[in-house]
PDB file of C-alpha atoms in Angstrom:
ATOM      1  CA  LEU A   1     -41.962 -20.584  36.441  1.00 58.00           C
ATOM      2  CA  SER A   2     -40.536 -17.430  36.408  1.00 69.00           C
ATOM      3  CA  GLU A   3     -39.433 -18.256  32.838  1.00 69.00           C
ATOM      4  CA  MET A   4     -42.606 -18.430  31.735  1.00 69.00           C
ATOM      5  CA  GLU A   5     -43.721 -15.612  33.749  1.00 70.00           C
ATOM      6  CA  LYS A   6     -41.129 -13.705  31.506  1.00 70.00           C
ATOM      7  CA  THR A   7     -41.963 -14.849  28.358  1.00 67.00           C
ATOM      8  CA  ALA A   8     -45.891 -14.089  29.264  1.00 66.00           C
ATOM      9  CA  PHE A   9     -44.917 -10.735  29.964  1.00 68.00           C
ATOM     10  CA  SER A  10     -43.126 -10.282  26.463  1.00 64.00           C
ATOM     11  CA  PHE A  11     -46.306 -11.431  25.094  1.00 63.00           C
ATOM     12  CA  GLN A  12     -48.506  -8.892  27.100  1.00 63.00           C
ATOM     13  CA  ARG A  13     -46.384  -5.947  25.697  1.00 56.00           C
ATOM     14  CA  SER A  14     -46.398  -7.020  22.212  1.00 59.00           C
ATOM     15  CA  GLU A  15     -50.387  -5.814  21.796  1.00 65.00           C
ATOM     16  CA  GLU A  16     -50.379  -8.811  19.800  1.00 67.00           C
ATOM     17  CA  ILE A  17     -53.555 -10.684  20.372  1.00 69.00           C
ATOM     18  CA  ILE A  18     -52.613 -14.363  21.233  1.00 73.00           C
ATOM     19  CA  PRO A  19     -54.809 -16.877  21.297  1.00 80.00           C
ATOM     20  CA  ASN A  20     -55.183 -19.657  24.157  1.00 87.00           C
ATOM     21  CA  LEU A  21     -52.537 -22.768  23.748  1.00 90.00           C
ATOM     22  CA  GLU A  22     -53.944 -25.409  21.384  1.00 93.00           C
ATOM     23  CA  THR A  23     -50.606 -27.701  22.691  1.00 95.00           C
ATOM     24  CA  LEU A  24     -49.039 -28.275  25.603  1.00 95.00           C
ATOM     25  CA  TYR A  25     -45.957 -30.508  26.233  1.00 95.00           C
ATOM     26  CA  ILE A  26     -44.272 -30.916  29.434  1.00 95.00           C
ATOM     27  CA  GLY A  27     -40.857 -33.177  28.481  1.00 92.00           C
ATOM     28  CA  GLY A  28     -37.466 -32.731  29.026  1.00 85.00           C
ATOM     29  CA  GLY A  29     -35.818 -35.228  31.497  1.00 80.00           C
ATOM     30  CA  THR A  30     -38.333 -37.176  33.286  1.00 84.00           C
ATOM     31  CA  PRO A  31     -41.011 -34.630  34.470  1.00 91.00           C
ATOM     32  CA  SER A  32     -43.428 -37.562  35.779  1.00 86.00           C
ATOM     33  CA  LEU A  33     -40.760 -37.775  38.458  1.00 90.00           C
ATOM     34  CA  LEU A  34     -42.255 -34.229  39.835  1.00 93.00           C
ATOM     35  CA  THR A  35     -44.789 -33.954  42.784  1.00 95.00           C
ATOM     36  CA  ASP A  36     -48.422 -33.671  41.648  1.00 95.00           C
ATOM     37  CA  GLN A  37     -48.339 -30.176  43.468  1.00 96.00           C
ATOM     38  CA  CYS A  38     -45.622 -29.278  40.985  1.00 93.00           C
ATOM     39  CA  ILE A  39     -47.158 -30.689  37.872  1.00 95.00           C
ATOM     40  CA  ASN A  40     -50.529 -29.102  38.750  1.00 95.00           C
ATOM     41  CA  ALA A  41     -48.662 -25.556  39.905  1.00 93.00           C
ATOM     42  CA  ILE A  42     -47.307 -25.981  35.968  1.00 92.00           C
ATOM     43  CA  LEU A  43     -50.670 -26.424  34.675  1.00 95.00           C
ATOM     44  CA  GLN A  44     -52.286 -23.679  36.399  1.00 93.00           C
ATOM     45  CA  SER A  45     -49.249 -21.116  35.716  1.00 90.00           C
ATOM     46  CA  VAL A  46     -49.467 -21.849  32.274  1.00 92.00           C
ATOM     47  CA  SER A  47     -53.161 -21.918  31.703  1.00 92.00           C
ATOM     48  CA  ASN A  48     -53.716 -18.234  34.198  1.00 87.00           C
ATOM     49  CA  LEU A  49     -50.737 -16.956  31.741  1.00 85.00           C
ATOM     50  CA  PHE A  50     -51.170 -18.357  28.398  1.00 85.00           C
ATOM     51  CA  GLY A  51     -54.729 -19.743  28.375  1.00 88.00           C
ATOM     52  CA  LEU A  52     -55.771 -23.257  27.818  1.00 91.00           C
ATOM     53  CA  SER A  53     -59.141 -24.300  26.016  1.00 88.00           C
ATOM     54  CA  ASP A  54     -61.149 -27.202  26.795  1.00 86.00           C
ATOM     55  CA  ASN A  55     -59.866 -28.937  23.771  1.00 92.00           C
ATOM     56  CA  THR A  56     -56.020 -28.065  24.517  1.00 96.00           C
ATOM     57  CA  GLU A  57     -53.978 -31.216  23.914  1.00 97.00           C
ATOM     58  CA  VAL A  58     -51.803 -31.469  27.362  1.00 97.00           C
ATOM     59  CA  THR A  59     -49.040 -34.095  27.060  1.00 97.00           C
ATOM     60  CA  ILE A  60     -46.364 -35.290  29.987  1.00 96.00           C
ATOM     61  CA  GLU A  61     -43.294 -37.284  29.043  1.00 95.00           C
ATOM     62  CA  MET A  62     -43.013 -40.293  30.971  1.00 93.00           C
ATOM     63  CA  ASP A  63     -40.719 -43.266  31.456  1.00 89.00           C
ATOM     64  CA  PRO A  64     -41.762 -46.795  32.292  1.00 90.00           C
ATOM     65  CA  GLY A  65     -41.541 -47.699  35.840  1.00 86.00           C
ATOM     66  CA  THR A  66     -42.288 -43.759  36.833  1.00 88.00           C
ATOM     67  CA  PHE A  67     -46.160 -44.294  37.386  1.00 92.00           C
ATOM     68  CA  ASP A  68     -49.037 -46.298  38.222  1.00 94.00           C
ATOM     69  CA  THR A  69     -52.652 -46.403  37.489  1.00 96.00           C
ATOM     70  CA  LEU A  70     -53.543 -44.113  40.474  1.00 96.00           C
ATOM     71  CA  ARG A  71     -50.818 -41.648  39.267  1.00 96.00           C
ATOM     72  CA  LEU A  72     -52.626 -41.798  35.475  1.00 96.00           C
ATOM     73  CA  MET A  73     -55.806 -41.067  37.023  1.00 97.00           C
ATOM     74  CA  LYS A  74     -54.475 -37.961  39.221  1.00 96.00           C
ATOM     75  CA  LEU A  75     -52.952 -36.577  36.157  1.00 96.00           C
ATOM     76  CA  ARG A  76     -55.681 -36.699  33.717  1.00 96.00           C
ATOM     77  CA  ASP A  77     -57.486 -35.286  36.771  1.00 95.00           C
ATOM     78  CA  MET A  78     -55.281 -32.312  36.468  1.00 95.00           C
ATOM     79  CA  GLY A  79     -56.246 -31.889  32.461  1.00 95.00           C
ATOM     80  CA  ILE A  80     -53.339 -34.181  31.017  1.00 96.00           C
ATOM     81  CA  ASN A  81     -54.871 -36.020  28.044  1.00 96.00           C
ATOM     82  CA  ARG A  82     -51.830 -37.403  26.400  1.00 96.00           C
ATOM     83  CA  ILE A  83     -48.727 -39.464  27.762  1.00 95.00           C
ATOM     84  CA  SER A  84     -45.813 -39.710  25.788  1.00 94.00           C
ATOM     85  CA  MET A  85     -43.571 -42.741  26.944  1.00 91.00           C
ATOM     86  CA  GLY A  86     -39.933 -43.225  26.538  1.00 82.00           C
ATOM     87  CA  VAL A  87     -39.587 -46.400  25.190  1.00 87.00           C
ATOM     88  CA  GLN A  88     -36.668 -47.370  22.871  1.00 84.00           C
ATOM     89  CA  SER A  89     -36.437 -51.024  22.955  1.00 86.00           C
ATOM     90  CA  PHE A  90     -38.610 -53.698  24.189  1.00 89.00           C
ATOM     91  CA  ASN A  91     -35.305 -55.909  24.237  1.00 90.00           C
ATOM     92  CA  ASP A  92     -33.836 -56.135  27.861  1.00 90.00           C
ATOM     93  CA  THR A  93     -30.230 -56.423  26.609  1.00 92.00           C
ATOM     94  CA  ILE A  94     -30.677 -53.404  24.287  1.00 91.00           C
ATOM     95  CA  LEU A  95     -32.467 -51.298  27.314  1.00 89.00           C
ATOM     96  CA  LYS A  96     -29.351 -52.327  29.687  1.00 90.00           C
ATOM     97  CA  SER A  97     -26.850 -50.986  27.125  1.00 92.00           C
ATOM     98  CA  CYS A  98     -28.506 -48.066  26.587  1.00 87.00           C
ATOM     99  CA  GLY A  99     -28.550 -47.293  30.151  1.00 87.00           C
ATOM    100  CA  ARG A 100     -32.342 -47.264  30.739  1.00 87.00           C
ATOM    101  CA  ALA A 101     -33.745 -48.110  34.076  1.00 85.00           C
ATOM    102  CA  HIS A 102     -36.430 -49.822  33.122  1.00 87.00           C
ATOM    103  CA  SER A 103     -37.112 -53.504  31.498  1.00 86.00           C
ATOM    104  CA  ALA A 104     -39.054 -54.328  28.851  1.00 86.00           C
ATOM    105  CA  ASN A 105     -41.471 -56.107  31.272  1.00 90.00           C
ATOM    106  CA  ASP A 106     -41.895 -52.728  32.932  1.00 90.00           C
ATOM    107  CA  VAL A 107     -43.084 -51.587  29.543  1.00 90.00           C
ATOM    108  CA  PHE A 108     -45.594 -53.518  29.218  1.00 93.00           C
ATOM    109  CA  ALA A 109     -46.807 -53.307  32.943  1.00 94.00           C
ATOM    110  CA  ALA A 110     -46.782 -49.385  31.874  1.00 94.00           C
ATOM    111  CA  LEU A 111     -48.817 -49.961  28.862  1.00 94.00           C
ATOM    112  CA  GLN A 112     -51.144 -51.919  31.169  1.00 96.00           C
ATOM    113  CA  CYS A 113     -51.512 -48.774  33.369  1.00 96.00           C
ATOM    114  CA  LEU A 114     -52.415 -46.809  30.436  1.00 95.00           C
ATOM    115  CA  ASN A 115     -54.986 -48.675  28.890  1.00 94.00           C
ATOM    116  CA  GLU A 116     -56.152 -49.175  33.303  1.00 95.00           C
ATOM    117  CA  ALA A 117     -55.996 -45.370  33.528  1.00 93.00           C
ATOM    118  CA  HIS A 118     -58.240 -44.677  30.113  1.00 83.00           C
TER     119      HIS A 118
END
């Protein structure tokens, strides 16, 4: 959050009018492992520092097996309206060789959760 504050401060000093963000991507690592409180704090800080419009696309990166339908509904209620799901393969042998923690069945279960939360 402190890095966002520094960036916002540099924009404020530039005297350039910065429009509300059109897209926000929360990714890198597995941000879906963050608590709801942490994700909400990030969203609130971005909104306060940079501005979000009603039409802003807000994406979070998630891995299968790190969420359920209830979690998706909470994220949706926080303003997240797009999921980027890390699916490298639907083949368990390939997933294992890539060192992925999830299985093909986890991928299908995650897709079902996404459908239910929609």
